[in-house]
Amino acid sequence: MVLARRIPLYQKASDFSVETSDETPLQAAGLIIRLLQNQPMKTKICAVINADNVKDALNDMKKAESADLTELRLDYIKNINESKVKELMKNKKQKIIITCRPINFGGLFRGSEKERLALLSRAIELGADFVDAEFGSEITNELTENKKGSKIIISHHDFKETPSLEKLESVYNQISQLNPNSVKIITTANSINDNFIIFDLLKGKNNLIAFCMGAEGEISRILAPKFGSRLAYCSLDKEKESAPGQINLEEMKNLYHNNLINKETNVIGIIGEFAENSMSKYMHNPNFVKNNVNFVYVPFKVAKNELKDFMENFRKFNFKGAAVTIPHKENIIKLIDELDETAEQIGATNTLVNDNGKIKGYNTDYYGAVYALKEQAEIKGNKILVLGAGGAARAVVYGLKREGAKLTLVNRTDGKAEKLANEFKVGFDEFSNVSKLVKENDIIINTTSVGMYPKENDSVLDGKDLFKGKIVMDIVYKPVNTKLIRMAKKKGCKTVTGDRMLIYQAVRQFELWTKINPGFKDMEKEMNKNI
Ligand code: NAP
């Protein structure tokens, strides 16, 4: 009682506070040293169990044993009662957070507050390690006062947006007054830039769990250990996500290697409107680990109108590098400091390297296209038809011209192909002549986005003019076997799929970021596991 009265006064008077009741004296000393060195505390991975019955919840608790702790959502279990709580708690093998979120706080529990308090109090009696209580709910004070051996997390969720840093700091201070063991602040990211508000909020706080929900908030979950959130929440598997944007346990541990991320980790990401569809994370992340470099590769889902602010945040948080994809390869140039000679000539960049605050753009697409095609064909002197005149086409045309190909460009919007052809001094024709052009050329390369997921059954050509002897390359890699590739194979053509280009260009990117050549075979092996 005396301590409870004094704690707010201690907190008010102190510069830092450290939660040590769960630690040995040695661990507590380590925490204090880390805090004084301004290093974030080690983040623990928490798998969320949201089964609707006890049997499934028990199965899930077993599956979740490889996480550091589990959050059991009582509100998901149909007709939850004290005997069900007892059965669940009897089988607990690791640390557990008990949560019973009512409807008005975004959960599924429809009973009274009295019933909810009875369930949570029972969980406390049965040895719940943590209880999550909502900031603003009637029963939070009562739980905090009667927490016994459990710890109380007081949580605040914003299901609409991420408010300003000032507003969130004020929420944090109000929750801290209630004297919880941990404060949890979860917001919704409507833009990638919202994540940076949370990263700022985490600064200097060692008892805070914070991240953004939503697909745009994915990086706040992955990078939780870099910025010091006490917990990183994940789902048990893809189908069991309890919140949008949640990453599953397998990905958290074995793709992003969350346990290896720390304050010093170099962040690389793919900047694109649909960055979440990128395959490159499957190549780079395992090879960072294999090559023992402290890097992580994440999706930066950035819409066109968010790019400028995003690049300011990229600089502010000193991210190490990026891959750049649709629709930013050209627009991003004005937001960086320098271009290497090749990217300058191509007029597009797909790779950024941040060298002590100076961001330089490179282009590895041209390299990827040339090496992928060389696996199947001689380039020099061959007649090549390039379909498309977007960012990737620029790199392909540059690379093939440098290798001595005889090029003709066509594009849905004729004017764009004509402009590109004039710029690179290669041939141009109208799209209406595509049938004749397919017959005349030895190699046909699709650089348009037609056939790309989710429109896998589209093709820029109808295939009737293809025949054995032609080589058909499609740079679309999701799916690898595009409709165009499938048609070309049927006609007996040699084919080059987009994953080959992707792997070659990724090898170059890896080298630019880490100064290490990961080896084509190792990158290919990881890619093949995921296509
Ligand atoms: P982009 O700059 O947006 O260009 C898109 C191109 O596709 C333009 O030429 C556009 O023609 C054409 N196009 C779009 N919809 C069309 C339709 N319905 N019919 C005919 N043409 C259409 O995109 P990008 O950066 O060049 O990327 C294009 C594709 O290449 C994407 O699928 C991307 O994933 C892939 N890519 C693969 C690699 C790899 O390593 N394998 C590397 C880079 C890119 P208009 O000019 O008429 O709009």
mmCIF file of N, CA, C and O in Angstrom, residues 145-217:
data_model
loop_
_atom_site.group_PDB
_atom_site.id
_atom_site.type_symbol
_atom_site.label_atom_id
_atom_site.label_comp_id
_atom_site.label_asym_id
_atom_site.label_seq_id
_atom_site.Cartn_x
_atom_site.Cartn_y
_atom_site.Cartn_z
ATOM 1 N N GLU A 145 -5.185 -2.803 -8.641
ATOM 2 C CA GLU A 145 -5.062 -2.864 -7.182
ATOM 3 C C GLU A 145 -5.008 -4.294 -6.646
ATOM 4 O O GLU A 145 -4.444 -4.552 -5.596
ATOM 5 N N ASN A 146 -5.612 -5.218 -7.414
ATOM 6 C CA ASN A 146 -5.656 -6.616 -6.927
ATOM 7 C C ASN A 146 -4.889 -7.547 -7.849
ATOM 8 O O ASN A 146 -5.332 -8.659 -8.132
ATOM 9 N N LYS A 147 -3.751 -7.101 -8.299
ATOM 10 C CA LYS A 147 -3.045 -7.890 -9.320
ATOM 11 C C LYS A 147 -2.275 -9.077 -8.739
ATOM 12 O O LYS A 147 -1.819 -9.938 -9.479
ATOM 13 N N LYS A 148 -2.095 -9.128 -7.433
ATOM 14 C CA LYS A 148 -1.351 -10.214 -6.756
ATOM 15 C C LYS A 148 0.007 -10.413 -7.446
ATOM 16 O O LYS A 148 0.745 -9.463 -7.657
ATOM 17 N N GLY A 149 0.282 -11.669 -7.886
ATOM 18 C CA GLY A 149 1.591 -11.926 -8.515
ATOM 19 C C GLY A 149 1.633 -11.566 -9.995
ATOM 20 O O GLY A 149 2.665 -11.708 -10.655
ATOM 21 N N SER A 150 0.511 -11.144 -10.565
ATOM 22 C CA SER A 150 0.472 -10.848 -12.018
ATOM 23 C C SER A 150 0.949 -9.433 -12.277
ATOM 24 O O SER A 150 0.994 -8.597 -11.367
ATOM 25 N N LYS A 151 1.283 -9.188 -13.535
ATOM 26 C CA LYS A 151 1.638 -7.823 -13.923
ATOM 27 C C LYS A 151 0.526 -7.269 -14.798
ATOM 28 O O LYS A 151 -0.100 -8.022 -15.546
ATOM 29 N N ILE A 152 0.355 -5.988 -14.705
ATOM 30 C CA ILE A 152 -0.740 -5.386 -15.457
ATOM 31 C C ILE A 152 -0.182 -4.574 -16.644
ATOM 32 O O ILE A 152 0.703 -3.730 -16.466
ATOM 33 N N ILE A 153 -0.716 -4.886 -17.801
ATOM 34 C CA ILE A 153 -0.421 -4.074 -18.990
ATOM 35 C C ILE A 153 -1.667 -3.216 -19.204
ATOM 36 O O ILE A 153 -2.767 -3.769 -19.338
ATOM 37 N N ILE A 154 -1.523 -1.911 -19.203
ATOM 38 C CA ILE A 154 -2.708 -1.093 -19.516
ATOM 39 C C ILE A 154 -2.588 -0.647 -20.964
ATOM 40 O O ILE A 154 -1.574 -0.066 -21.383
ATOM 41 N N SER A 155 -3.632 -0.980 -21.730
ATOM 42 C CA SER A 155 -3.511 -0.794 -23.173
ATOM 43 C C SER A 155 -4.490 0.242 -23.713
ATOM 44 O O SER A 155 -5.599 0.412 -23.194
ATOM 45 N N HIS A 156 -4.020 0.904 -24.756
ATOM 46 C CA HIS A 156 -4.860 1.868 -25.463
ATOM 47 C C HIS A 156 -4.780 1.532 -26.947
ATOM 48 O O HIS A 156 -3.690 1.423 -27.496
ATOM 49 N N HIS A 157 -5.930 1.352 -27.578
ATOM 50 C CA HIS A 157 -5.956 1.043 -29.018
ATOM 51 C C HIS A 157 -6.670 2.155 -29.765
ATOM 52 O O HIS A 157 -7.714 2.622 -29.325
ATOM 53 N N ASP A 158 -6.103 2.534 -30.895
ATOM 54 C CA ASP A 158 -6.812 3.461 -31.777
ATOM 55 C C ASP A 158 -7.041 2.707 -33.083
ATOM 56 O O ASP A 158 -6.093 2.401 -33.815
ATOM 57 N N PHE A 159 -8.307 2.356 -33.347
ATOM 58 C CA PHE A 159 -8.603 1.525 -34.516
ATOM 59 C C PHE A 159 -8.787 2.349 -35.785
ATOM 60 O O PHE A 159 -9.058 1.799 -36.845
ATOM 61 N N LYS A 160 -8.676 3.691 -35.662
ATOM 62 C CA LYS A 160 -8.897 4.532 -36.841
ATOM 63 C C LYS A 160 -7.608 5.101 -37.411
ATOM 64 O O LYS A 160 -7.426 5.175 -38.614
ATOM 65 N N GLU A 161 -6.709 5.548 -36.530
ATOM 66 C CA GLU A 161 -5.563 6.316 -37.036
ATOM 67 C C GLU A 161 -4.387 6.279 -36.060
ATOM 68 O O GLU A 161 -4.465 5.673 -34.996
ATOM 69 N N THR A 162 -3.317 6.956 -36.460
ATOM 70 C CA THR A 162 -2.191 7.187 -35.547
ATOM 71 C C THR A 162 -2.173 8.682 -35.244
ATOM 72 O O THR A 162 -1.810 9.488 -36.109
ATOM 73 N N PRO A 163 -2.569 9.066 -34.053
ATOM 74 C CA PRO A 163 -2.594 10.495 -33.726
ATOM 75 C C PRO A 163 -1.169 11.066 -33.653
ATOM 76 O O PRO A 163 -0.192 10.323 -33.765
ATOM 77 N N SER A 164 -1.073 12.373 -33.422
ATOM 78 C CA SER A 164 0.240 13.028 -33.377
ATOM 79 C C SER A 164 1.052 12.512 -32.188
ATOM 80 O O SER A 164 0.498 11.967 -31.228
ATOM 81 N N LEU A 165 2.371 12.740 -32.268
ATOM 82 C CA LEU A 165 3.264 12.314 -31.181
ATOM 83 C C LEU A 165 2.840 12.958 -29.854
ATOM 84 O O LEU A 165 2.802 12.290 -28.817
ATOM 85 N N GLU A 166 2.482 14.250 -29.889
ATOM 86 C CA GLU A 166 2.076 14.935 -28.646
ATOM 87 C C GLU A 166 0.895 14.221 -28.005
ATOM 88 O O GLU A 166 0.873 13.976 -26.798
ATOM 89 N N LYS A 167 -0.095 13.862 -28.832
ATOM 90 C CA LYS A 167 -1.291 13.201 -28.278
ATOM 91 C C LYS A 167 -0.914 11.848 -27.686
ATOM 92 O O LYS A 167 -1.404 11.474 -26.617
ATOM 93 N N LEU A 168 -0.055 11.126 -28.370
ATOM 94 C CA LEU A 168 0.308 9.794 -27.868
ATOM 95 C C LEU A 168 1.156 9.894 -26.595
ATOM 96 O O LEU A 168 1.020 9.080 -25.685
ATOM 97 N N GLU A 169 2.024 10.915 -26.530
ATOM 98 C CA GLU A 169 2.812 11.128 -25.306
ATOM 99 C C GLU A 169 1.858 11.387 -24.143
ATOM 100 O O GLU A 169 2.068 10.910 -23.031
ATOM 101 N N SER A 170 0.798 12.146 -24.427
ATOM 102 C CA SER A 170 -0.150 12.462 -23.363
ATOM 103 C C SER A 170 -0.895 11.194 -22.911
ATOM 104 O O SER A 170 -1.088 10.984 -21.706
ATOM 105 N N VAL A 171 -1.254 10.329 -23.851
ATOM 106 C CA VAL A 171 -1.891 9.056 -23.479
ATOM 107 C C VAL A 171 -0.921 8.248 -22.609
ATOM 108 O O VAL A 171 -1.297 7.694 -21.574
ATOM 109 N N TYR A 172 0.336 8.212 -23.036
ATOM 110 C CA TYR A 172 1.351 7.454 -22.281
ATOM 111 C C TYR A 172 1.436 7.985 -20.842
ATOM 112 O O TYR A 172 1.453 7.202 -19.882
ATOM 113 N N ASN A 173 1.475 9.308 -20.696
ATOM 114 C CA ASN A 173 1.593 9.888 -19.353
ATOM 115 C C ASN A 173 0.360 9.588 -18.503
ATOM 116 O O ASN A 173 0.478 9.274 -17.321
ATOM 117 N N GLN A 174 -0.816 9.657 -19.141
ATOM 118 C CA GLN A 174 -2.046 9.370 -18.381
ATOM 119 C C GLN A 174 -2.062 7.915 -17.916
ATOM 120 O O GLN A 174 -2.424 7.625 -16.783
ATOM 121 N N ILE A 175 -1.653 6.999 -18.813
ATOM 122 C CA ILE A 175 -1.640 5.578 -18.420
ATOM 123 C C ILE A 175 -0.606 5.359 -17.315
ATOM 124 O O ILE A 175 -0.849 4.636 -16.347
ATOM 125 N N SER A 176 0.544 6.022 -17.436
ATOM 126 C CA SER A 176 1.621 5.833 -16.442
ATOM 127 C C SER A 176 1.148 6.202 -15.038
ATOM 128 O O SER A 176 1.562 5.604 -14.048
ATOM 129 N N GLN A 177 0.258 7.216 -14.965
ATOM 130 C CA GLN A 177 -0.294 7.625 -13.661
ATOM 131 C C GLN A 177 -0.999 6.471 -12.957
ATOM 132 O O GLN A 177 -1.141 6.452 -11.746
ATOM 133 N N LEU A 178 -1.501 5.514 -13.758
ATOM 134 C CA LEU A 178 -2.269 4.404 -13.173
ATOM 135 C C LEU A 178 -1.349 3.296 -12.664
ATOM 136 O O LEU A 178 -1.803 2.266 -12.192
ATOM 137 N N ASN A 179 -0.041 3.514 -12.895
ATOM 138 C CA ASN A 179 0.939 2.638 -12.305
ATOM 139 C C ASN A 179 0.932 1.188 -12.820
ATOM 140 O O ASN A 179 0.998 0.244 -12.037
ATOM 141 N N PRO A 180 0.845 1.005 -14.126
ATOM 142 C CA PRO A 180 0.883 -0.368 -14.654
ATOM 143 C C PRO A 180 2.329 -0.864 -14.703
ATOM 144 O O PRO A 180 3.259 -0.072 -14.550
ATOM 145 N N ASN A 181 2.512 -2.155 -14.950
ATOM 146 C CA ASN A 181 3.874 -2.651 -15.169
ATOM 147 C C ASN A 181 4.343 -2.276 -16.576
ATOM 148 O O ASN A 181 5.512 -1.980 -16.779
ATOM 149 N N SER A 182 3.426 -2.348 -17.537
ATOM 150 C CA SER A 182 3.763 -1.928 -18.906
ATOM 151 C C SER A 182 2.618 -1.119 -19.485
ATOM 152 O O SER A 182 1.451 -1.334 -19.141
ATOM 153 N N VAL A 183 2.979 -0.221 -20.383
ATOM 154 C CA VAL A 183 1.978 0.563 -21.109
ATOM 155 C C VAL A 183 1.950 0.020 -22.541
ATOM 156 O O VAL A 183 3.000 -0.268 -23.114
ATOM 157 N N LYS A 184 0.740 -0.138 -23.081
ATOM 158 C CA LYS A 184 0.638 -0.628 -24.465
ATOM 159 C C LYS A 184 -0.151 0.398 -25.273
ATOM 160 O O LYS A 184 -1.290 0.719 -24.898
ATOM 161 N N ILE A 185 0.452 0.905 -26.324
ATOM 162 C CA ILE A 185 -0.244 1.885 -27.175
ATOM 163 C C ILE A 185 -0.214 1.372 -28.607
ATOM 164 O O ILE A 185 0.854 1.251 -29.228
ATOM 165 N N ILE A 186 -1.384 1.052 -29.119
ATOM 166 C CA ILE A 186 -1.487 0.480 -30.459
ATOM 167 C C ILE A 186 -2.376 1.391 -31.291
ATOM 168 O O ILE A 186 -3.492 1.720 -30.888
ATOM 169 N N THR A 187 -1.861 1.784 -32.454
ATOM 170 C CA THR A 187 -2.638 2.673 -33.314
ATOM 171 C C THR A 187 -2.839 1.998 -34.675
ATOM 172 O O THR A 187 -2.354 0.884 -34.899
ATOM 173 N N THR A 188 -3.526 2.687 -35.558
ATOM 174 C CA THR A 188 -3.713 2.149 -36.910
ATOM 175 C C THR A 188 -2.907 2.999 -37.882
ATOM 176 O O THR A 188 -3.010 4.230 -37.865
ATOM 177 N N ALA A 189 -2.104 2.336 -38.696
ATOM 178 C CA ALA A 189 -1.342 3.080 -39.705
ATOM 179 C C ALA A 189 -2.200 3.220 -40.953
ATOM 180 O O ALA A 189 -2.649 2.222 -41.517
ATOM 181 N N ASN A 190 -2.451 4.460 -41.351
ATOM 182 C CA ASN A 190 -3.127 4.688 -42.631
ATOM 183 C C ASN A 190 -2.091 5.015 -43.700
ATOM 184 O O ASN A 190 -2.417 5.135 -44.872
ATOM 185 N N SER A 191 -0.867 5.184 -43.255
ATOM 186 C CA SER A 191 0.230 5.475 -44.169
ATOM 187 C C SER A 191 1.496 4.904 -43.542
ATOM 188 O O SER A 191 1.599 4.810 -42.312
ATOM 189 N N ILE A 192 2.458 4.545 -44.376
ATOM 190 C CA ILE A 192 3.750 4.052 -43.864
ATOM 191 C C ILE A 192 4.350 5.068 -42.901
ATOM 192 O O ILE A 192 5.007 4.708 -41.930
ATOM 193 N N ASN A 193 4.081 6.354 -43.145
ATOM 194 C CA ASN A 193 4.718 7.393 -42.334
ATOM 195 C C ASN A 193 4.240 7.391 -40.881
ATOM 196 O O ASN A 193 4.914 7.930 -40.006
ATOM 197 N N ASP A 194 3.081 6.775 -40.623
ATOM 198 C CA ASP A 194 2.587 6.686 -39.243
ATOM 199 C C ASP A 194 3.525 5.872 -38.350
ATOM 200 O O ASP A 194 3.601 6.098 -37.145
ATOM 201 N N ASN A 195 4.221 4.905 -38.942
ATOM 202 C CA ASN A 195 5.140 4.077 -38.144
ATOM 203 C C ASN A 195 6.199 4.922 -37.438
ATOM 204 O O ASN A 195 6.638 4.590 -36.345
ATOM 205 N N PHE A 196 6.603 6.014 -38.096
ATOM 206 C CA PHE A 196 7.705 6.801 -37.545
ATOM 207 C C PHE A 196 7.269 7.569 -36.296
ATOM 208 O O PHE A 196 8.089 7.899 -35.445
ATOM 209 N N ILE A 197 5.966 7.844 -36.180
ATOM 210 C CA ILE A 197 5.441 8.477 -34.963
ATOM 211 C C ILE A 197 5.624 7.500 -33.800
ATOM 212 O O ILE A 197 6.043 7.871 -32.701
ATOM 213 N N ILE A 198 5.332 6.232 -34.068
ATOM 214 C CA ILE A 198 5.489 5.204 -33.021
ATOM 215 C C ILE A 198 6.968 5.034 -32.662
ATOM 216 O O ILE A 198 7.317 4.891 -31.485
ATOM 217 N N PHE A 199 7.854 5.065 -33.671
ATOM 218 C CA PHE A 199 9.288 4.923 -33.363
ATOM 219 C C PHE A 199 9.752 6.090 -32.472
ATOM 220 O O PHE A 199 10.543 5.900 -31.557
ATOM 221 N N ASP A 200 9.231 7.291 -32.747
ATOM 222 C CA ASP A 200 9.573 8.441 -31.908
ATOM 223 C C ASP A 200 9.010 8.258 -30.496
ATOM 224 O O ASP A 200 9.667 8.567 -29.512
ATOM 225 N N LEU A 201 7.785 7.753 -30.419
ATOM 226 C CA LEU A 201 7.139 7.558 -29.113
ATOM 227 C C LEU A 201 7.936 6.581 -28.232
ATOM 228 O O LEU A 201 8.007 6.750 -27.016
ATOM 229 N N LEU A 202 8.531 5.577 -28.872
ATOM 230 C CA LEU A 202 9.250 4.549 -28.102
ATOM 231 C C LEU A 202 10.541 5.069 -27.469
ATOM 232 O O LEU A 202 11.051 4.477 -26.512
ATOM 233 N N LYS A 203 11.045 6.191 -27.985
ATOM 234 C CA LYS A 203 12.351 6.686 -27.519
ATOM 235 C C LYS A 203 12.370 6.911 -26.009
ATOM 236 O O LYS A 203 11.487 7.593 -25.473
ATOM 237 N N GLY A 204 13.380 6.330 -25.329
ATOM 238 C CA GLY A 204 13.600 6.582 -23.903
ATOM 239 C C GLY A 204 12.581 5.953 -22.969
ATOM 240 O O GLY A 204 12.547 6.295 -21.803
ATOM 241 N N LYS A 205 11.730 5.042 -23.490
ATOM 242 C CA LYS A 205 10.738 4.415 -22.589
ATOM 243 C C LYS A 205 10.993 2.914 -22.558
ATOM 244 O O LYS A 205 10.982 2.286 -23.615
ATOM 245 N N ASN A 206 11.192 2.399 -21.377
ATOM 246 C CA ASN A 206 11.525 0.965 -21.350
ATOM 247 C C ASN A 206 10.349 0.095 -20.946
ATOM 248 O O ASN A 206 10.472 -1.107 -20.871
ATOM 249 N N ASN A 207 9.189 0.691 -20.687
ATOM 250 C CA ASN A 207 8.039 -0.128 -20.283
ATOM 251 C C ASN A 207 6.915 -0.032 -21.306
ATOM 252 O O ASN A 207 5.766 -0.280 -21.010
ATOM 253 N N LEU A 208 7.270 0.353 -22.531
ATOM 254 C CA LEU A 208 6.226 0.603 -23.536
ATOM 255 C C LEU A 208 6.196 -0.493 -24.599
ATOM 256 O O LEU A 208 7.237 -0.913 -25.110
ATOM 257 N N ILE A 209 4.980 -0.925 -24.901
ATOM 258 C CA ILE A 209 4.740 -1.816 -26.044
ATOM 259 C C ILE A 209 3.992 -0.935 -27.041
ATOM 260 O O ILE A 209 2.948 -0.377 -26.697
ATOM 261 N N ALA A 210 4.537 -0.764 -28.226
ATOM 262 C CA ALA A 210 3.838 0.109 -29.182
ATOM 263 C C ALA A 210 4.090 -0.354 -30.605
ATOM 264 O O ALA A 210 5.202 -0.757 -30.951
ATOM 265 N N PHE A 211 3.052 -0.342 -31.393
ATOM 266 C CA PHE A 211 3.183 -0.596 -32.831
ATOM 267 C C PHE A 211 1.911 -0.154 -33.521
ATOM 268 O O PHE A 211 0.935 0.242 -32.860
ATOM 269 N N CYS A 212 1.917 -0.209 -34.868
ATOM 270 C CA CYS A 212 0.734 0.168 -35.647
ATOM 271 C C CYS A 212 0.084 -1.079 -36.227
ATOM 272 O O CYS A 212 0.777 -1.960 -36.740
ATOM 273 N N MET A 213 -1.240 -1.089 -36.218
ATOM 274 C CA MET A 213 -1.974 -2.140 -36.925
ATOM 275 C C MET A 213 -2.098 -1.757 -38.393
ATOM 276 O O MET A 213 -1.844 -0.613 -38.768
ATOM 277 N N GLY A 214 -2.547 -2.700 -39.202
ATOM 278 C CA GLY A 214 -2.791 -2.432 -40.620
ATOM 279 C C GLY A 214 -1.601 -2.816 -41.473
ATOM 280 O O GLY A 214 -0.470 -2.888 -40.985
ATOM 281 N N ALA A 215 -1.880 -3.070 -42.765
ATOM 282 C CA ALA A 215 -0.806 -3.496 -43.681
ATOM 283 C C ALA A 215 0.302 -2.450 -43.720
ATOM 284 O O ALA A 215 1.479 -2.784 -43.812
ATOM 285 N N GLU A 216 -0.073 -1.172 -43.601
ATOM 286 C CA GLU A 216 0.937 -0.102 -43.638
ATOM 287 C C GLU A 216 1.778 -0.083 -42.364
ATOM 288 O O GLU A 216 2.795 0.593 -42.305
ATOM 289 N N GLY A 217 1.329 -0.799 -41.339
ATOM 290 C CA GLY A 217 2.034 -0.778 -40.055
ATOM 291 C C GLY A 217 2.987 -1.947 -39.854
ATOM 292 O O GLY A 217 3.592 -2.080 -38.787
#
